[in-house]
Amino acid sequence: MTNDVLADQEAMRTSNVTQFERELPLVVLGEMVIMPHMTVPLQVGQGKSYRAMEQAWEEEREVLLIFVSENEIEGYKSNQAQQLPPIGVIAKLEEFIKLPDNTVRIILEGAYRARVLDAVQSEPFYRVRCLPLFDPEVSGMEIQALMETVKQQVDEFVDHLGEVPQEAVAFVHRIDRPGHLADIVTYGPAFEFKDRLEILKTLDPVERLRKAYLILARQIELLKLRQKIQQDTKEVLDQSQREYFLREQMRVIRRELGEDEESDDPIDELRRKIAELQAPDYVKDQALHEVRRLAQQGMNSPEAGVIRTYLDWIIHLPWADEEFPEIRITEAQKVLDEDHYGLEKVKERILEYLAVRKLAGNKMRSPILCFVGPPGVGKTSLGRSIARALNRKFVRASLGGVRDEAEIRGHRRTYIGAMPGRIIQGMKSAKSRSPVFMLDEIDKVGMDFRGDPTSALLEVLDPEQNNTFSDHYLEIPYDLSQVIFIATANQLEPIPSPLRDRMEIIEIGGYTEDEKMGIARGFLIPKQREFHGLTDDQLIITEKSIMKLVREYTREAGVRNLERELASLCRKVARKVASASDEQVPVADAPDSGTNNGTEPPALSFTIDVADVATYIGPERYTYGLASDKDEVGVATGVSWTYAGGDILSIEVLPVRGKGTLQITGQLGEIMKESAQAAMSYARSWAEQSGIDPKYFEDHAFHIHVPEGAVPKDGPSAGITLTTALISAVTGQPVRRDVAMTGEITLRGKVLGIGGLKEKTLAAHRAGIKTFILPKENTKDIGELPEKVKQELTLVPVSSMEEVLKIALNTTK
Ligand code: ADP
């Protein structure tokens, strides 16, 4: 006997059941289990099981049910079943009715388990020996608790599932035996075929219920999980649908109200802006790509700020094509004349440039204009006028001090605080794709280890390349080909030659006093008057006052400071006018005055005469005229030329007791110091030839000083001035104070050419100099000097130091 049978017998003993072996027709059911206490309607095909039931209906109306999987069922049909399953269920046939339509109505009720022993017949149906099995009676707290738990599980399961009839649940709650409970819950949807078989096979009722409990528990967990997933998905869907509908409604409402259709969702908002952007597809693609990244990372991610700034740049850069009316040269000329005094040649060149642009359109590589000149001569304002004449926007970017390529081209976005370069920044503020773009201080572009900004600039200015200008920050190309670039510089020499070659240089020199006067009267004063809200009558500045401003309040090549002084004058007058009108009595009550008939307050007018200037804007800043009132020994007047234009400088030499050394003070550069050495050597040999005791140089040390030392001075052009001062100091002959000079000196006393003659003569003229000594090599430049300068300054070209001394040293003494 097997262990199972032993166990069965044991079970029977404890359950007081005295049933014995039976032989019953066998019904094989595929993929289903009918548990004891279960009533089930069945459909059975015309096979052995059908015949078995037919027979049973005739006999005791009992059958033995066994449950097999779908693929095992075939074996029974063909008598090839390997082995009968160990446990089946004895069921009662409640109904077996053949209906007229040839179908059969069968209802079976499971009664109790049975151990399947063996088959005693297989045809026309199986008949099988079996041993009925009954659950033993069991009880105890633990079993009660387990039963309660399982009942709760059923409730919970039903809660999750819905759909289960309430009577069924009530029925389950009434069950009071663990085995029975296990059998009943097994019928529920939580159990699969194999679970049911497992429960069927488990004879111990408590063990059976425990198994049912475990299966239920697992199923409930699964169910909960599934529900949670469904819920989550649903929530997400609901949320986005809800948002969508609300947003749509909002949009409609806004449209109805005629309001801006702005959305609250920043991502949507960005998408909308990008969609509206008048930009090439590659730009929009890039922007949308970034928006997707932003959406993925979330608005609060650390990267979000960076992406949004980037998108902001893309959205605010001008991308759209623009059309411009044809350039009208006469119109442009009018604009240039309206805004600027004089500058005839410059205007002429600009008009030529515009004419070429007009005829050749964008086809031709029109050169880039470059205005070179000291500050305040109108470079910027010419640029503005060009923009005005062409109906374009005007922007400027200063390149002063740019050493890093990244300042032109931007930093890659991986840098913290990365930004586009100055070009793209300018384009953003221009808000137009075709502005007049002024690149200021192109002569101050430097170069260092971080790359050469010049090459980036070359790309910007090259019409062949600049339609796909690449900024590191933007990452996508930007078309600069519609931009009109104008460069400005104070000096020509420092501009790197590849850049210089690209540009059409237009030099604008400093102004003479007369020109400054004209500019002030015709342009600066009206402009400032208007700016300060003053009428022509309210402020009158006499010619002499203007001249005083030019001579004693400013010392410059351009008119920038002059404009500043005029502005401060206007400010003072505006204040007076304003406070005077405070005190004015209302018109109706105004006392009659001789000049108005009682309907208007008396007009306020301020005339600024020479004497008034200081009262308004303080004492003069410079003394006009020659620095000293008599010729001095050891002091010579030179002229310097810096980015700010020309200026006169006096060079002092003082021989003191010493050992022939040279001490130089006054912020002089290396070249100027070398120049002083050369001057010294020349002076020594000159002294020797002129019969001066050579011992003089051994007994004396020389201190050379160039006052106004705050301004660094350098260059070789002070050579002849240094020499003159030295020789004057050695010989004791004074230097003429009305003579200024410029020129490099060689050891043998030859005078070499210099640069910046125009600015230098202007400075000398400004300072009241009468005679100007210049190198013969520079004679060719005299033609370019302003008429006024040529008339009032005696220009003396020289080639040797001898000639200089002849003029400069006052030999009358
Ligand atoms: P820059 O750019 O050369 O330093 P600006 O263009 O800023 O000089 O000129 C300084 C001021 O002087 C501006 O207000 C400008 O309009 C004025 N200005 C300069 N030159 C002239 C001129 N020839 N006619 C009228 N105004 C001038």
Coordinates of C-alpha atoms in Angstrom, one line a residue, residues 196-730:
R196 CA -7.2 24.2 -8.4
L197 CA -5.6 20.8 -9.0
E198 CA -3.2 21.6 -6.2
I199 CA -6.0 22.4 -3.8
L200 CA -7.9 19.3 -4.9
K201 CA -4.9 17.1 -4.2
T202 CA -4.4 18.5 -0.8
L203 CA -6.3 16.3 1.6
D204 CA -5.6 17.9 4.9
P205 CA -8.2 20.7 5.1
V206 CA -6.0 23.1 7.1
E207 CA -3.1 22.6 4.8
R208 CA -5.5 23.1 1.9
L209 CA -6.8 26.4 3.3
R210 CA -3.3 27.6 3.9
K211 CA -2.4 26.9 0.3
A212 CA -5.6 28.7 -0.9
Y213 CA -4.6 31.6 1.4
L214 CA -1.2 31.9 -0.2
I215 CA -2.6 31.8 -3.7
L216 CA -5.2 34.4 -2.8
A217 CA -2.6 36.6 -1.2
R218 CA -0.4 36.5 -4.2
Q219 CA -3.3 37.2 -6.5
I220 CA -4.4 40.1 -4.4
E221 CA -1.0 41.6 -4.6
L222 CA -0.9 41.2 -8.3
L223 CA -4.3 42.7 -8.6
K224 CA -3.3 45.7 -6.5
L225 CA -0.2 46.2 -8.5
R226 CA -2.1 46.0 -11.7
Q227 CA -4.7 48.4 -10.5
K228 CA -2.0 50.8 -9.4
I229 CA -0.4 50.7 -12.8
Q230 CA -3.7 51.2 -14.4
Q231 CA -4.5 54.0 -12.1
D232 CA -1.2 55.7 -12.7
T233 CA -1.5 55.5 -16.4
K234 CA -5.0 56.7 -16.2
E235 CA -4.0 59.6 -14.0
V236 CA -1.3 60.6 -16.4
L237 CA -3.7 60.4 -19.3
D238 CA -6.4 62.2 -17.4
Q239 CA -4.0 64.9 -16.3
S240 CA -2.7 65.7 -19.7
Q241 CA -6.1 65.5 -21.3
R242 CA -7.5 67.7 -18.7
E243 CA -4.7 70.2 -19.2
Y244 CA -5.1 70.0 -22.9
F245 CA -8.8 70.8 -22.7
L246 CA -8.3 73.6 -20.2
R247 CA -5.6 75.1 -22.3
E248 CA -7.7 74.9 -25.4
Q249 CA -10.5 76.6 -23.6
M250 CA -8.2 79.3 -22.3
R251 CA -6.9 79.9 -25.7
V252 CA -10.3 80.3 -27.1
I253 CA -11.3 82.6 -24.3
R254 CA -8.2 84.7 -24.7
R255 CA -8.8 84.9 -28.4
E256 CA -12.4 86.1 -27.8
L257 CA -11.1 88.7 -25.4
G258 CA -8.6 89.8 -27.9
E259 CA -5.7 89.1 -25.5
D260 CA -2.3 87.8 -26.2
E261 CA -2.5 84.1 -26.6
E262 CA 0.2 83.4 -24.1
S263 CA 0.2 80.0 -22.5
D264 CA 1.2 79.3 -19.0
D265 CA 3.2 76.3 -19.7
P266 CA 6.7 77.4 -20.4
I267 CA 7.4 74.4 -22.7
D268 CA 4.3 75.1 -24.7
E269 CA 5.2 78.7 -24.7
L270 CA 8.6 78.0 -26.1
R271 CA 7.2 75.7 -28.7
R272 CA 4.8 78.4 -29.8
K273 CA 7.5 81.0 -30.0
I274 CA 9.7 78.7 -32.0
A275 CA 6.9 77.9 -34.3
E276 CA 6.3 81.6 -34.9
L277 CA 10.0 82.3 -35.4
Q278 CA 10.8 83.5 -38.9
A279 CA 13.9 81.5 -39.2
P280 CA 15.3 78.8 -41.4
D281 CA 14.4 75.2 -40.6
Y282 CA 17.7 74.3 -39.2
V283 CA 17.3 76.9 -36.5
K284 CA 13.9 75.7 -35.5
D285 CA 15.0 72.1 -35.5
Q286 CA 17.8 72.9 -33.2
A287 CA 15.5 75.0 -30.9
L288 CA 12.9 72.2 -30.8
H289 CA 15.6 69.7 -30.0
E290 CA 16.6 71.8 -27.0
V291 CA 13.0 72.2 -26.0
R292 CA 12.7 68.4 -26.0
R293 CA 15.7 68.2 -23.8
L294 CA 14.2 70.8 -21.5
A295 CA 11.0 68.8 -21.3
Q296 CA 12.8 65.6 -20.5
Q297 CA 15.0 67.1 -17.8
G298 CA 12.3 69.1 -16.2
M299 CA 12.1 72.9 -15.6
N300 CA 13.7 72.5 -12.2
S301 CA 16.7 70.5 -13.3
P302 CA 20.1 72.2 -13.0
E303 CA 20.5 72.3 -16.7
A304 CA 17.1 73.9 -17.3
G305 CA 18.5 77.4 -16.8
V306 CA 21.3 76.9 -19.3
I307 CA 18.9 75.5 -21.9
R308 CA 16.4 78.3 -21.4
T309 CA 19.0 81.0 -21.7
Y310 CA 20.1 79.3 -24.9
L311 CA 16.6 79.2 -26.3
D312 CA 16.2 82.8 -25.3
W313 CA 19.1 83.7 -27.5
I314 CA 17.7 81.7 -30.4
I315 CA 14.3 83.2 -30.1
H316 CA 15.5 86.8 -29.8
L317 CA 18.1 86.8 -32.5
P318 CA 16.9 88.3 -35.8
W319 CA 16.7 85.5 -38.4
A320 CA 14.1 86.9 -40.9
D321 CA 15.1 88.1 -44.3
E322 CA 14.6 91.8 -44.8
E323 CA 14.0 94.0 -47.9
F324 CA 15.4 97.4 -48.3
P325 CA 14.4 100.2 -50.6
E326 CA 17.1 101.0 -53.1
I327 CA 19.9 103.3 -51.9
R328 CA 19.3 106.9 -53.0
I329 CA 22.6 108.6 -53.2
T330 CA 21.2 112.1 -53.1
E331 CA 19.2 111.2 -50.1
A332 CA 22.3 109.7 -48.4
Q333 CA 24.2 112.9 -49.2
K334 CA 21.5 114.9 -47.6
V335 CA 21.6 112.9 -44.5
L336 CA 25.4 113.1 -44.2
D337 CA 25.3 116.8 -44.7
E338 CA 22.5 117.2 -42.2
D339 CA 24.5 115.5 -39.5
H340 CA 28.0 116.6 -40.1
Y341 CA 30.0 119.8 -40.6
G342 CA 32.8 119.7 -43.2
L343 CA 34.4 116.3 -43.7
E344 CA 34.0 116.8 -47.4
K345 CA 36.5 114.2 -48.5
V346 CA 35.2 111.7 -46.0
K347 CA 31.6 112.2 -47.1
E348 CA 32.7 111.9 -50.7
R349 CA 34.3 108.5 -50.0
I350 CA 31.3 107.3 -48.2
L351 CA 29.0 108.2 -51.0
E352 CA 31.3 106.4 -53.5
Y353 CA 31.1 103.4 -51.3
L354 CA 27.3 103.6 -51.2
A355 CA 27.1 104.0 -55.0
V356 CA 29.2 100.9 -55.5
R357 CA 26.9 99.0 -53.1
K358 CA 23.9 100.2 -55.0
L359 CA 25.1 99.2 -58.4
A360 CA 26.7 95.9 -57.4
G361 CA 24.2 94.9 -54.8
N362 CA 25.3 92.1 -52.7
K363 CA 27.0 90.3 -55.5
M364 CA 30.1 92.3 -55.2
R365 CA 32.5 91.9 -52.3
S366 CA 32.2 95.5 -51.2
P367 CA 35.1 96.4 -49.0
I368 CA 34.6 97.1 -45.3
L369 CA 34.8 100.8 -44.4
C370 CA 37.3 101.6 -41.7
F371 CA 37.3 105.1 -40.2
V372 CA 40.6 106.0 -38.6
G373 CA 41.1 109.0 -36.5
P374 CA 41.3 110.4 -32.9
P375 CA 38.4 110.3 -30.6
G376 CA 35.5 112.7 -31.0
V377 CA 36.0 113.4 -34.7
G378 CA 32.7 111.9 -35.7
K379 CA 33.5 108.3 -36.6
T380 CA 30.5 106.9 -34.7
S381 CA 28.2 109.6 -35.8
L382 CA 29.1 109.0 -39.4
G383 CA 28.2 105.4 -38.9
R384 CA 24.9 106.4 -37.5
S385 CA 24.2 108.6 -40.5
I386 CA 25.0 105.8 -42.9
A387 CA 22.5 103.6 -41.1
R388 CA 20.0 106.4 -41.2
A389 CA 20.6 107.0 -44.9
L390 CA 20.1 103.3 -45.6
N391 CA 17.2 103.0 -43.3
R392 CA 18.9 100.4 -41.3
K393 CA 19.4 99.7 -37.6
F394 CA 22.7 100.8 -36.1
V395 CA 24.7 98.7 -33.5
R396 CA 28.2 98.9 -32.3
A397 CA 30.5 96.5 -30.5
S398 CA 33.8 97.6 -29.0
L399 CA 36.8 95.4 -29.7
G400 CA 39.0 97.3 -27.4
G401 CA 41.0 95.0 -25.2
V402 CA 39.7 91.8 -26.9
R403 CA 42.4 89.2 -26.6
D404 CA 40.4 86.1 -26.7
E405 CA 38.9 84.6 -29.7
A406 CA 35.9 83.6 -27.5
E407 CA 35.0 87.2 -27.1
I408 CA 34.3 87.4 -30.8
R409 CA 32.9 83.9 -31.2
G410 CA 31.5 83.1 -27.8
H411 CA 32.1 80.3 -25.4
R412 CA 30.9 76.7 -25.8
R413 CA 27.8 76.0 -23.8
T414 CA 29.7 73.7 -21.5
Y415 CA 31.4 76.7 -20.0
I416 CA 29.8 78.1 -16.9
G417 CA 28.1 81.3 -17.7
A418 CA 28.8 80.9 -21.4
M419 CA 27.6 83.6 -23.7
P420 CA 27.7 84.3 -27.4
G421 CA 30.5 86.5 -28.7
R422 CA 30.2 90.2 -29.3
I423 CA 29.1 89.8 -32.9
I424 CA 26.0 87.7 -32.0
Q425 CA 25.3 90.0 -29.0
G426 CA 25.3 92.9 -31.3
M427 CA 23.0 91.2 -33.7
K428 CA 20.6 90.5 -30.9
S429 CA 20.4 94.1 -29.9
A430 CA 20.1 95.2 -33.5
K431 CA 16.9 93.2 -33.8
S432 CA 17.6 93.2 -37.5
R433 CA 19.5 90.8 -39.7
S434 CA 21.0 93.7 -41.8
P435 CA 22.1 96.5 -39.6
V436 CA 25.0 98.8 -39.9
F437 CA 27.4 97.2 -37.5
M438 CA 30.2 99.3 -36.2
L439 CA 33.3 97.5 -34.8
D440 CA 34.9 100.0 -32.6
E441 CA 38.6 100.1 -31.7
I442 CA 39.7 97.5 -34.2
D443 CA 43.3 98.7 -33.6
K444 CA 43.1 97.6 -30.0
V445 CA 42.5 94.0 -30.7
G446 CA 45.2 91.9 -29.0
M447 CA 46.3 88.4 -29.2
D448 CA 47.3 85.8 -26.6
F449 CA 47.4 82.1 -25.8
R450 CA 43.6 81.9 -26.0
G451 CA 43.6 82.2 -29.7
D452 CA 43.8 85.0 -32.2
P453 CA 40.7 87.2 -32.4
T454 CA 42.0 88.5 -35.7
S455 CA 41.2 85.3 -37.5
A456 CA 37.7 85.3 -36.1
L457 CA 37.3 88.9 -37.2
L458 CA 38.5 88.0 -40.7
E459 CA 35.8 85.4 -40.9
V460 CA 33.2 88.0 -39.7
L461 CA 34.3 90.5 -42.3
D462 CA 34.8 88.1 -45.2
P463 CA 31.7 88.1 -47.4
E464 CA 32.6 84.6 -48.7
Q465 CA 32.5 83.1 -45.2
N466 CA 30.3 85.3 -43.1
N467 CA 27.0 83.8 -44.4
T468 CA 27.7 80.9 -42.1
F469 CA 29.4 82.6 -39.2
S470 CA 29.8 80.1 -36.4
D471 CA 29.5 81.2 -32.9
H472 CA 30.6 78.6 -30.3
Y473 CA 27.7 79.3 -28.1
L474 CA 25.0 79.2 -30.8
E475 CA 26.4 76.1 -32.4
I476 CA 24.4 76.7 -35.5
P477 CA 25.6 79.0 -38.3
Y478 CA 24.4 82.6 -38.4
D479 CA 24.2 84.6 -41.6
L480 CA 26.1 87.9 -41.4
S481 CA 26.2 88.5 -45.1
Q482 CA 23.5 91.2 -45.0
V483 CA 25.2 93.2 -42.3
I484 CA 27.1 96.3 -43.3
F485 CA 30.3 96.3 -41.2
I486 CA 32.1 99.5 -40.5
A487 CA 35.3 99.5 -38.4
T488 CA 36.8 102.3 -36.5
A489 CA 40.3 102.8 -35.2
N490 CA 42.3 105.6 -33.6
Q491 CA 45.5 104.6 -35.4
L492 CA 46.2 102.7 -38.5
E493 CA 49.5 101.1 -37.6
P494 CA 48.4 98.7 -34.8
I495 CA 45.7 97.1 -37.0
P496 CA 46.9 93.6 -38.0
S497 CA 47.7 93.8 -41.7
P498 CA 45.4 90.9 -42.8
L499 CA 42.6 93.0 -41.4
R500 CA 43.9 96.2 -42.9
D501 CA 44.0 94.6 -46.3
R502 CA 40.3 93.7 -46.1
M503 CA 39.3 97.3 -45.4
E504 CA 38.9 100.6 -47.1
I505 CA 40.6 103.0 -44.8
I506 CA 39.1 106.4 -44.5
E507 CA 41.2 108.7 -42.3
I508 CA 39.5 111.4 -40.4
G509 CA 41.9 113.9 -38.8
G510 CA 41.5 116.2 -35.9
Y511 CA 39.7 119.5 -36.4
T512 CA 41.1 123.0 -36.5
E513 CA 39.8 125.7 -34.2
D514 CA 37.7 127.1 -37.0
E515 CA 36.2 123.7 -37.8
K516 CA 35.4 123.1 -34.1
M517 CA 33.7 126.4 -34.1
G518 CA 31.7 125.5 -37.1
I519 CA 30.8 122.1 -35.6
A520 CA 29.8 123.7 -32.3
R521 CA 27.6 126.4 -33.9
G522 CA 26.0 124.3 -36.5
F523 CA 25.6 121.0 -34.7
L524 CA 26.7 120.6 -31.1
I525 CA 25.0 123.7 -29.7
P526 CA 21.6 123.1 -31.5
K527 CA 21.8 119.4 -30.5
Q528 CA 22.5 120.1 -26.8
R529 CA 20.0 122.9 -26.7
E530 CA 17.3 120.6 -27.9
F531 CA 18.4 117.8 -25.7
H532 CA 18.1 120.1 -22.7
G533 CA 14.7 121.4 -23.7
L534 CA 16.0 124.9 -24.4
T535 CA 14.8 127.1 -27.3
D536 CA 17.2 129.1 -29.5
D537 CA 16.3 132.3 -27.6
Q538 CA 16.7 130.9 -24.2
L539 CA 20.4 130.2 -24.7
I540 CA 22.7 132.3 -26.8
I541 CA 26.5 131.5 -26.8
T542 CA 28.7 134.2 -28.3
E543 CA 31.4 133.2 -30.8
K544 CA 34.0 134.4 -28.4
S545 CA 32.7 132.1 -25.7
I546 CA 32.8 129.2 -28.0
M547 CA 36.3 130.0 -28.8
K548 CA 37.1 130.2 -25.2
L549 CA 35.6 126.8 -24.6
V550 CA 37.7 125.4 -27.5
R551 CA 40.9 127.0 -26.4
E552 CA 40.8 127.0 -22.6
Y553 CA 38.4 124.2 -21.7
T554 CA 39.5 121.6 -24.1
R555 CA 42.6 120.4 -25.7
E556 CA 41.7 117.6 -28.0
A557 CA 41.7 116.6 -31.6
G558 CA 38.0 116.0 -31.8
V559 CA 35.1 117.7 -30.3
R560 CA 34.0 115.2 -27.6
N561 CA 35.0 117.3 -24.6
L562 CA 33.8 120.4 -26.3
E563 CA 30.4 118.8 -26.6
R564 CA 30.6 117.8 -22.9
E565 CA 31.4 121.4 -21.9
L566 CA 28.6 122.7 -24.0
A567 CA 26.3 120.1 -22.4
S568 CA 27.2 121.3 -18.9
L569 CA 26.6 124.9 -20.0
C570 CA 23.2 123.9 -21.2
R571 CA 22.4 122.1 -18.0
K572 CA 23.2 125.1 -15.9
V573 CA 21.1 127.4 -18.1
A574 CA 18.2 124.8 -18.2
R575 CA 18.2 124.8 -14.4
K576 CA 18.0 128.6 -14.3
V577 CA 15.2 128.6 -16.8
A578 CA 13.3 126.0 -14.9
S579 CA 13.6 127.6 -11.5
A580 CA 12.7 131.0 -13.0
S581 CA 9.5 129.6 -14.4
D582 CA 8.7 128.1 -10.9
E583 CA 8.6 131.5 -9.6
Q584 CA 6.5 133.0 -12.4
V585 CA 3.1 134.2 -11.4
P586 CA 0.2 132.5 -13.3
V587 CA -0.4 134.3 -16.6
A588 CA -3.6 136.0 -15.7
D589 CA -2.1 137.7 -12.7
A590 CA 1.2 138.6 -14.4
P591 CA 2.1 142.3 -14.0
D592 CA 2.2 144.2 -17.2
S593 CA 5.6 144.7 -18.6
G594 CA 6.8 146.9 -21.4
T595 CA 7.7 144.0 -23.8
N596 CA 4.7 141.9 -23.5
N597 CA 1.1 143.0 -23.4
G598 CA 0.2 141.0 -20.3
T599 CA -0.8 137.8 -22.0
E600 CA 2.7 136.1 -21.9
P601 CA 5.3 135.8 -19.2
P602 CA 8.5 137.6 -20.0
A603 CA 10.8 135.4 -22.1
L604 CA 13.9 134.2 -20.3
S605 CA 17.0 134.5 -22.2
F606 CA 20.6 133.8 -21.3
T607 CA 23.5 135.1 -23.3
I608 CA 26.7 133.5 -22.5
D609 CA 29.5 135.9 -23.0
V610 CA 33.2 135.3 -22.5
A611 CA 33.1 136.6 -19.0
D612 CA 30.2 134.4 -18.1
V613 CA 31.7 131.1 -19.1
A614 CA 33.6 130.6 -15.9
T615 CA 30.6 131.6 -13.8
Y616 CA 28.7 128.8 -15.4
I617 CA 31.1 126.0 -15.8
G618 CA 34.1 126.9 -13.6
P619 CA 37.6 128.1 -14.3
E620 CA 39.3 127.2 -17.5
R621 CA 41.2 124.0 -17.6
Y622 CA 44.2 124.9 -19.9
T623 CA 46.2 128.0 -20.6
Y624 CA 45.9 129.0 -24.2
G625 CA 49.0 130.1 -26.0
L626 CA 52.7 129.3 -25.4
A627 CA 53.5 127.5 -22.2
S628 CA 56.1 130.1 -21.1
D629 CA 56.4 133.7 -21.9
K630 CA 60.2 133.8 -22.6
D631 CA 62.6 131.6 -24.4
E632 CA 64.4 129.2 -22.0
V633 CA 67.7 127.3 -21.9
G634 CA 67.4 123.6 -22.0
V635 CA 63.7 123.4 -22.8
A636 CA 62.5 122.5 -26.2
T637 CA 59.0 122.0 -27.6
G638 CA 58.1 118.7 -29.3
V639 CA 54.8 117.2 -30.4
S640 CA 53.5 113.8 -29.5
W641 CA 51.0 111.7 -31.3
T642 CA 48.9 109.2 -29.4
Y643 CA 45.6 107.5 -30.1
A644 CA 43.9 110.6 -28.8
G645 CA 45.5 112.8 -31.4
G646 CA 48.4 115.2 -31.3
D647 CA 49.7 117.2 -28.3
I648 CA 52.7 119.4 -27.6
L649 CA 55.2 118.3 -25.0
S650 CA 58.1 120.3 -23.6
I651 CA 61.3 118.5 -23.0
E652 CA 63.6 119.8 -20.2
V653 CA 67.2 119.0 -19.7
L654 CA 69.2 120.0 -16.6
P655 CA 72.9 119.5 -16.4
V656 CA 74.1 118.9 -12.8
R657 CA 77.5 118.1 -11.4
G658 CA 78.2 114.4 -12.0
K659 CA 79.9 111.8 -14.1
G660 CA 78.3 112.1 -17.5
T661 CA 75.3 109.9 -16.7
L662 CA 71.8 110.2 -18.1
Q663 CA 68.7 110.2 -16.0
I664 CA 65.4 110.2 -17.6
T665 CA 62.0 110.8 -16.0
G666 CA 58.4 111.3 -17.0
Q667 CA 56.9 108.0 -18.1
L668 CA 59.0 107.5 -21.2
G669 CA 58.9 104.4 -23.2
E670 CA 61.9 102.3 -24.1
I671 CA 62.2 103.7 -27.6
M672 CA 62.2 107.3 -26.3
K673 CA 64.9 106.4 -23.8
E674 CA 67.1 105.0 -26.6
S675 CA 66.3 108.1 -28.5
A676 CA 67.7 110.1 -25.6
Q677 CA 70.9 108.0 -25.7
A678 CA 71.3 108.8 -29.4
A679 CA 70.7 112.4 -28.7
M680 CA 73.3 112.4 -26.0
S681 CA 75.9 110.8 -28.3
Y682 CA 75.1 113.3 -31.1
A683 CA 75.3 116.2 -28.7
R684 CA 78.8 115.1 -27.5
S685 CA 80.2 114.9 -31.0
W686 CA 78.5 118.1 -31.9
A687 CA 80.0 119.8 -28.9
E688 CA 83.4 118.6 -29.8
Q689 CA 83.1 120.0 -33.3
S690 CA 81.8 123.3 -31.9
G691 CA 84.8 123.8 -29.7
I692 CA 83.1 123.0 -26.4
D693 CA 85.4 121.4 -23.8
P694 CA 84.8 117.7 -24.0
K695 CA 85.4 117.5 -20.2
Y696 CA 82.0 119.2 -19.8
F697 CA 80.3 115.9 -20.4
E698 CA 82.6 114.1 -17.9
D699 CA 81.9 116.7 -15.1
H700 CA 78.1 116.7 -15.6
A701 CA 75.2 114.4 -15.3
F702 CA 72.1 115.1 -17.4
H703 CA 68.6 114.9 -16.1
I704 CA 66.0 114.7 -18.9
H705 CA 62.4 115.2 -17.9
V706 CA 59.2 115.3 -19.9
P707 CA 56.5 116.9 -17.8
E708 CA 52.8 115.9 -17.7
G709 CA 54.2 112.5 -17.1
A710 CA 50.9 110.8 -16.5
V711 CA 50.5 110.2 -20.2
P712 CA 53.0 107.5 -21.4
K713 CA 55.0 108.8 -24.3
D714 CA 57.0 106.8 -26.7
G715 CA 58.4 106.7 -30.2
P716 CA 61.5 108.0 -31.8
S717 CA 60.0 111.2 -33.1
A718 CA 61.1 113.3 -30.1
G719 CA 64.8 112.7 -31.2
I720 CA 65.5 116.2 -32.5
T721 CA 63.6 117.8 -29.7
L722 CA 65.7 115.9 -27.1
T723 CA 68.9 116.9 -28.9
T724 CA 67.9 120.5 -29.1
A725 CA 67.2 120.7 -25.4
L726 CA 70.5 119.0 -24.6
I727 CA 72.6 121.3 -26.8
S728 CA 70.8 124.3 -25.5
A729 CA 71.6 123.2 -22.0
V730 CA 75.2 122.6 -22.8

